[in-house]
Amino acid sequence: MEIAITVAAIIFVIIVGMFLIHRLNAQHDERIGAFRYSDALPRISRRNRKSPRTTAPKGSPADATRRERRDGSR
């Protein structure tokens, strides 16, 4: 009899925990839905980074390898 009560109590605690987690996730989803990520913060501007970007060489990688061998550099 004691084992059945213990098992029932454990199952009840698990169900209550699942319900609480479900409610917390729903509240979290509502907060995320209400928050606007695209708005910039006032008085904070984004700096433009003017660093040079590396560009890939034109042509296939095999062409670059052929050019290196032709120039004599390995």
Tab-separated table of N, CA and C in Angstrom:
chain	number	residue	atom	x	y	z
A	1	MET	N	0.815	-1.187	0.000
A	1	MET	CA	0.000	0.000	0.000
A	1	MET	C	0.862	1.257	0.000
A	2	GLU	N	1.943	1.231	0.787
A	2	GLU	CA	2.818	2.396	0.839
A	2	GLU	C	3.500	2.645	-0.498
A	3	ILE	N	3.840	1.573	-1.206
A	3	ILE	CA	4.507	1.714	-2.500
A	3	ILE	C	3.571	2.404	-3.491
A	4	ALA	N	2.293	2.054	-3.502
A	4	ALA	CA	1.328	2.649	-4.419
A	4	ALA	C	1.171	4.148	-4.128
A	5	ILE	N	1.138	4.524	-2.871
A	5	ILE	CA	1.013	5.932	-2.500
A	5	ILE	C	2.265	6.696	-2.923
A	6	THR	N	3.439	6.105	-2.721
A	6	THR	CA	4.696	6.741	-3.105
A	6	THR	C	4.761	6.941	-4.618
A	7	VAL	N	4.394	5.921	-5.368
A	7	VAL	CA	4.401	6.010	-6.827
A	7	VAL	C	3.398	7.068	-7.290
A	8	ALA	N	2.210	7.106	-6.696
A	8	ALA	CA	1.207	8.106	-7.058
A	8	ALA	C	1.706	9.515	-6.735
A	9	ALA	N	2.375	9.682	-5.612
A	9	ALA	CA	2.902	10.996	-5.237
A	9	ALA	C	3.987	11.441	-6.222
A	10	ILE	N	4.853	10.519	-6.624
A	10	ILE	CA	5.910	10.855	-7.587
A	10	ILE	C	5.304	11.240	-8.930
A	11	ILE	N	4.309	10.488	-9.387
A	11	ILE	CA	3.641	10.795	-10.659
A	11	ILE	C	2.955	12.155	-10.571
A	12	PHE	N	2.318	12.445	-9.437
A	12	PHE	CA	1.662	13.738	-9.254
A	12	PHE	C	2.669	14.889	-9.309
A	13	VAL	N	3.809	14.728	-8.661
A	13	VAL	CA	4.838	15.766	-8.673
A	13	VAL	C	5.374	15.971	-10.089
A	14	ILE	N	5.550	14.893	-10.837
A	14	ILE	CA	6.017	14.994	-12.224
A	14	ILE	C	5.003	15.759	-13.070
A	15	ILE	N	3.710	15.448	-12.907
A	15	ILE	CA	2.669	16.132	-13.682
A	15	ILE	C	2.622	17.615	-13.330
A	16	VAL	N	2.719	17.945	-12.046
A	16	VAL	CA	2.717	19.354	-11.636
A	16	VAL	C	3.937	20.074	-12.216
A	17	GLY	N	5.089	19.442	-12.215
A	17	GLY	CA	6.297	20.026	-12.792
A	17	GLY	C	6.155	20.255	-14.286
A	18	MET	N	5.564	19.294	-14.991
A	18	MET	CA	5.342	19.454	-16.425
A	18	MET	C	4.412	20.631	-16.694
A	19	PHE	N	3.369	20.780	-15.892
A	19	PHE	CA	2.430	21.885	-16.060
A	19	PHE	C	3.123	23.229	-15.822
A	20	LEU	N	3.941	23.310	-14.779
A	20	LEU	CA	4.642	24.560	-14.482
A	20	LEU	C	5.627	24.928	-15.600
A	21	ILE	N	6.349	23.947	-16.116
A	21	ILE	CA	7.274	24.206	-17.215
A	21	ILE	C	6.515	24.681	-18.447
A	22	HIS	N	5.369	24.072	-18.714
A	22	HIS	CA	4.551	24.475	-19.861
A	22	HIS	C	4.104	25.928	-19.718
A	23	ARG	N	3.658	26.314	-18.529
A	23	ARG	CA	3.209	27.689	-18.303
A	23	ARG	C	4.370	28.685	-18.420
A	24	LEU	N	5.527	28.341	-17.881
A	24	LEU	CA	6.684	29.224	-17.991
A	24	LEU	C	7.109	29.402	-19.445
A	25	ASN	N	7.066	28.337	-20.237
A	25	ASN	CA	7.407	28.455	-21.652
A	25	ASN	C	6.402	29.337	-22.385
A	26	ALA	N	5.125	29.232	-22.040
A	26	ALA	CA	4.108	30.070	-22.676
A	26	ALA	C	4.337	31.549	-22.334
A	27	GLN	N	4.677	31.843	-21.091
A	27	GLN	CA	4.965	33.227	-20.706
A	27	GLN	C	6.198	33.742	-21.443
A	28	HIS	N	7.195	32.909	-21.556
A	28	HIS	CA	8.421	33.298	-22.248
A	28	HIS	C	8.129	33.586	-23.723
A	29	ASP	N	7.339	32.747	-24.366
A	29	ASP	CA	6.972	32.964	-25.764
A	29	ASP	C	6.200	34.268	-25.947
A	30	GLU	N	5.332	34.604	-25.003
A	30	GLU	CA	4.589	35.862	-25.083
A	30	GLU	C	5.525	37.060	-24.979
A	31	ARG	N	6.521	36.971	-24.090
A	31	ARG	CA	7.476	38.075	-23.954
A	31	ARG	C	8.306	38.237	-25.214
A	32	ILE	N	8.729	37.141	-25.787
A	32	ILE	CA	9.518	37.211	-27.013
A	32	ILE	C	8.679	37.789	-28.141
A	33	GLY	N	7.411	37.405	-28.221
A	33	GLY	CA	6.536	37.924	-29.266
A	33	GLY	C	6.283	39.407	-29.128
A	34	ALA	N	6.291	39.924	-27.915
A	34	ALA	CA	6.020	41.338	-27.693
A	34	ALA	C	7.260	42.204	-27.897
A	35	PHE	N	8.442	41.614	-27.850
A	35	PHE	CA	9.679	42.377	-27.973
A	35	PHE	C	10.000	42.611	-29.438
A	36	ARG	N	10.353	43.846	-29.780
A	36	ARG	CA	10.671	44.186	-31.160
A	36	ARG	C	12.176	44.210	-31.323
A	37	TYR	N	12.699	43.227	-32.032
A	37	TYR	CA	14.137	43.122	-32.188
A	37	TYR	C	14.687	44.116	-33.201
A	38	SER	N	13.879	44.570	-34.147
A	38	SER	CA	14.393	45.399	-35.226
A	38	SER	C	14.579	46.860	-34.831
A	39	ASP	N	14.012	47.306	-33.740
A	39	ASP	CA	14.159	48.700	-33.339
A	39	ASP	C	15.554	48.940	-32.757
A	40	ALA	N	16.160	50.012	-33.200
A	40	ALA	CA	17.457	50.384	-32.643
A	40	ALA	C	17.241	51.113	-31.326
A	41	LEU	N	18.198	51.007	-30.453
A	41	LEU	CA	18.101	51.701	-29.181
A	41	LEU	C	18.322	53.188	-29.398
A	42	PRO	N	17.630	54.038	-28.670
A	42	PRO	CA	17.817	55.481	-28.857
A	42	PRO	C	19.225	55.903	-28.456
A	43	ARG	N	19.767	56.883	-29.161
A	43	ARG	CA	21.081	57.460	-28.917
A	43	ARG	C	22.224	56.475	-29.103
A	44	ILE	N	21.957	55.352	-29.689
A	44	ILE	CA	23.021	54.397	-29.989
A	44	ILE	C	22.982	54.157	-31.488
A	45	SER	N	24.050	54.498	-32.156
A	45	SER	CA	24.073	54.292	-33.598
A	45	SER	C	25.020	53.155	-33.922
A	46	ARG	N	24.751	52.533	-35.020
A	46	ARG	CA	25.627	51.461	-35.464
A	46	ARG	C	26.767	52.076	-36.260
A	47	ARG	N	27.959	51.654	-35.943
A	47	ARG	CA	29.111	52.177	-36.662
A	47	ARG	C	29.277	51.412	-37.965
A	48	ASN	N	29.627	52.149	-38.982
A	48	ASN	CA	29.934	51.512	-40.248
A	48	ASN	C	31.394	51.107	-40.234
A	49	ARG	N	31.613	49.857	-40.417
A	49	ARG	CA	32.983	49.370	-40.458
A	49	ARG	C	33.448	49.414	-41.900
A	50	LYS	N	34.502	50.146	-42.110
A	50	LYS	CA	35.004	50.297	-43.462
A	50	LYS	C	36.284	49.496	-43.627
A	51	SER	N	36.218	48.246	-43.264
A	51	SER	CA	37.391	47.402	-43.431
A	51	SER	C	37.307	46.713	-44.791
A	52	PRO	N	38.436	46.527	-45.419
A	52	PRO	CA	38.403	45.877	-46.736
A	52	PRO	C	37.977	44.421	-46.590
A	53	ARG	N	37.143	44.033	-47.481
A	53	ARG	CA	36.690	42.643	-47.474
A	53	ARG	C	37.523	41.858	-48.463
A	54	THR	N	37.859	40.661	-48.077
A	54	THR	CA	38.629	39.830	-48.983
A	54	THR	C	37.690	39.249	-50.015
A	55	THR	N	38.158	39.220	-51.233
A	55	THR	CA	37.341	38.662	-52.297
A	55	THR	C	38.011	37.414	-52.819
A	56	ALA	N	37.219	36.512	-53.251
A	56	ALA	CA	37.733	35.267	-53.793
A	56	ALA	C	38.318	35.537	-55.171
A	57	PRO	N	39.396	34.863	-55.523
A	57	PRO	CA	39.969	35.071	-56.850
A	57	PRO	C	39.005	34.593	-57.919
A	58	LYS	N	39.052	35.286	-59.036
A	58	LYS	CA	38.172	34.909	-60.133
A	58	LYS	C	38.679	33.618	-60.740
A	59	GLY	N	37.761	32.781	-61.115
A	59	GLY	CA	38.135	31.506	-61.704
A	59	GLY	C	38.059	30.397	-60.675
A	60	SER	N	38.331	29.205	-61.114
A	60	SER	CA	38.235	28.059	-60.219
A	60	SER	C	39.525	27.908	-59.425
A	61	PRO	N	39.512	27.171	-58.320
A	61	PRO	CA	40.739	26.946	-57.552
A	61	PRO	C	41.797	26.207	-58.369
A	62	ALA	N	41.352	25.402	-59.314
A	62	ALA	CA	42.314	24.691	-60.149
A	62	ALA	C	43.114	25.688	-60.993
A	63	ASP	N	42.494	26.771	-61.452
A	63	ASP	CA	43.198	27.783	-62.224
A	63	ASP	C	44.289	28.440	-61.389
A	64	ALA	N	44.005	28.724	-60.124
A	64	ALA	CA	44.993	29.349	-59.248
A	64	ALA	C	46.178	28.419	-59.040
A	65	THR	N	45.913	27.123	-58.892
A	65	THR	CA	46.991	26.158	-58.714
A	65	THR	C	47.851	26.101	-59.966
A	66	ARG	N	47.215	26.109	-61.110
A	66	ARG	CA	47.966	26.071	-62.369
A	66	ARG	C	48.835	27.321	-62.504
A	67	ARG	N	48.298	28.494	-62.110
A	67	ARG	CA	49.057	29.729	-62.191
A	67	ARG	C	50.278	29.674	-61.291
A	68	GLU	N	50.115	29.134	-60.070
A	68	GLU	CA	51.243	29.029	-59.152
A	68	GLU	C	52.329	28.135	-59.718
A	69	ARG	N	51.947	27.013	-60.288
A	69	ARG	CA	52.941	26.097	-60.851
A	69	ARG	C	53.630	26.715	-62.054
A	70	ARG	N	52.885	27.456	-62.839
A	70	ARG	CA	53.455	28.089	-64.019
A	70	ARG	C	54.473	29.155	-63.620
A	71	ASP	N	54.197	29.859	-62.507
A	71	ASP	CA	55.112	30.896	-62.061
A	71	ASP	C	56.340	30.319	-61.377
A	72	GLY	N	56.313	29.046	-61.065
A	72	GLY	CA	57.457	28.406	-60.443
A	72	GLY	C	57.428	28.450	-58.934
A	73	SER	N	56.372	28.925	-58.328
A	73	SER	CA	56.287	28.970	-56.867
A	73	SER	C	55.501	27.769	-56.369
A	74	ARG	N	56.050	27.147	-55.347
A	74	ARG	CA	55.347	25.989	-54.785
A	74	ARG	C	55.139	26.167	-53.331
